[in-house]
XYZ file of C-alpha atoms in Angstrom:
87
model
C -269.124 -81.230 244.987
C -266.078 -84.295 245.573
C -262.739 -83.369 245.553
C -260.749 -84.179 242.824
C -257.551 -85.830 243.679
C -254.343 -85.112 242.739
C -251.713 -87.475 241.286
C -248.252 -86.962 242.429
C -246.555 -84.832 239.907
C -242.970 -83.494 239.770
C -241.936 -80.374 237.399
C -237.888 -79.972 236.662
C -236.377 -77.130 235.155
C -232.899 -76.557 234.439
C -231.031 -73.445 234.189
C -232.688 -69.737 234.151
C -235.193 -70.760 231.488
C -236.339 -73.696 233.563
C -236.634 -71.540 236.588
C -238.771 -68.785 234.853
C -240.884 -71.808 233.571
C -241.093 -73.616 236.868
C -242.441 -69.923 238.916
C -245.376 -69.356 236.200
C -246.350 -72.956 236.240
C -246.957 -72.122 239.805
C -247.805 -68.747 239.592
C -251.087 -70.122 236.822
C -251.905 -72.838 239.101
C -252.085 -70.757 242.404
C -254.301 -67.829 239.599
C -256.317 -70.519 238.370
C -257.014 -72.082 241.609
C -257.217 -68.492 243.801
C -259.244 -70.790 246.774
C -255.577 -72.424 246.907
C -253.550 -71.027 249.554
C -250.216 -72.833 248.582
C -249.848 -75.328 246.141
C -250.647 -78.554 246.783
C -247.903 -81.306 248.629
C -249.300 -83.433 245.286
C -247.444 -81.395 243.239
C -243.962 -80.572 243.583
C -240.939 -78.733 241.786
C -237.309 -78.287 241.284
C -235.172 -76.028 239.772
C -231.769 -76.967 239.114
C -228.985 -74.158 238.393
C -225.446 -73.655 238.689
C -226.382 -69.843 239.100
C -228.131 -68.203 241.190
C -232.001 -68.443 242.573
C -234.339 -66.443 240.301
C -236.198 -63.762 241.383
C -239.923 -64.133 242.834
C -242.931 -63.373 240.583
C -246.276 -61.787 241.511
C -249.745 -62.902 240.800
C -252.610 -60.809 239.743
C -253.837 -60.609 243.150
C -250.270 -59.319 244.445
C -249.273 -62.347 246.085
C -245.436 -63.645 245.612
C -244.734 -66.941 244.268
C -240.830 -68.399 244.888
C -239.056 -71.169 245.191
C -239.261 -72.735 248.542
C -238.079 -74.805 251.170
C -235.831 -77.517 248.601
C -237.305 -76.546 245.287
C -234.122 -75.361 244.473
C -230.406 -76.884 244.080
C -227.710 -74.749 243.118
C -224.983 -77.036 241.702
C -221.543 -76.918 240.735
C -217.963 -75.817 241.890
C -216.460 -72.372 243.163
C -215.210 -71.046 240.078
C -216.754 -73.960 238.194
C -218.481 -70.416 235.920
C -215.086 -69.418 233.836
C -214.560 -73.454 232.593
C -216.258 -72.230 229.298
C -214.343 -69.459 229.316
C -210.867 -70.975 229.881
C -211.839 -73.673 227.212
């Protein structure tokens, strides 16, 4: 059986929503591809928030899939939370 190879691919999500989506992409790929130990360098991902890191999910099999390493940039100011509210 040949490998298949992977294209470079880079996932973005911004805010909570984009983190929730960005930790079950990667939880489905590592529960479709359960030989993977990690996910592949191939494929990459960022989350982008001006809150907080989200909290890690679990596959089926137990194992806990996070952000990592720089897959995720916090952005923004001290204080830079109440400008909607002074507004």
């Amino acid at each position: 059986m040949s490998e298949t190879k992977l294209q470079r691919n880079l996932f973005i999500g911004l805010g909570g929503s984009g983190q929730t989506s960005l930790l079950e992409v990667k939880r489905s790929l590592l529960e479709v591809y359960p030989h993977l130990d990690s996910i592949p360098e191939q494929i990459q991902f960022l989350a982008i928030d001006t809150d907080t890191c989200a909290e890690p999910v679990k596959t089926s099999s137990g194992k806990e899939v996070k952000f990592e390493g720089n897959e995720f940039l916090q952005v923004g100011m001290q204080g830079s939370g109440r400008v909607a509210e002074d507004s």
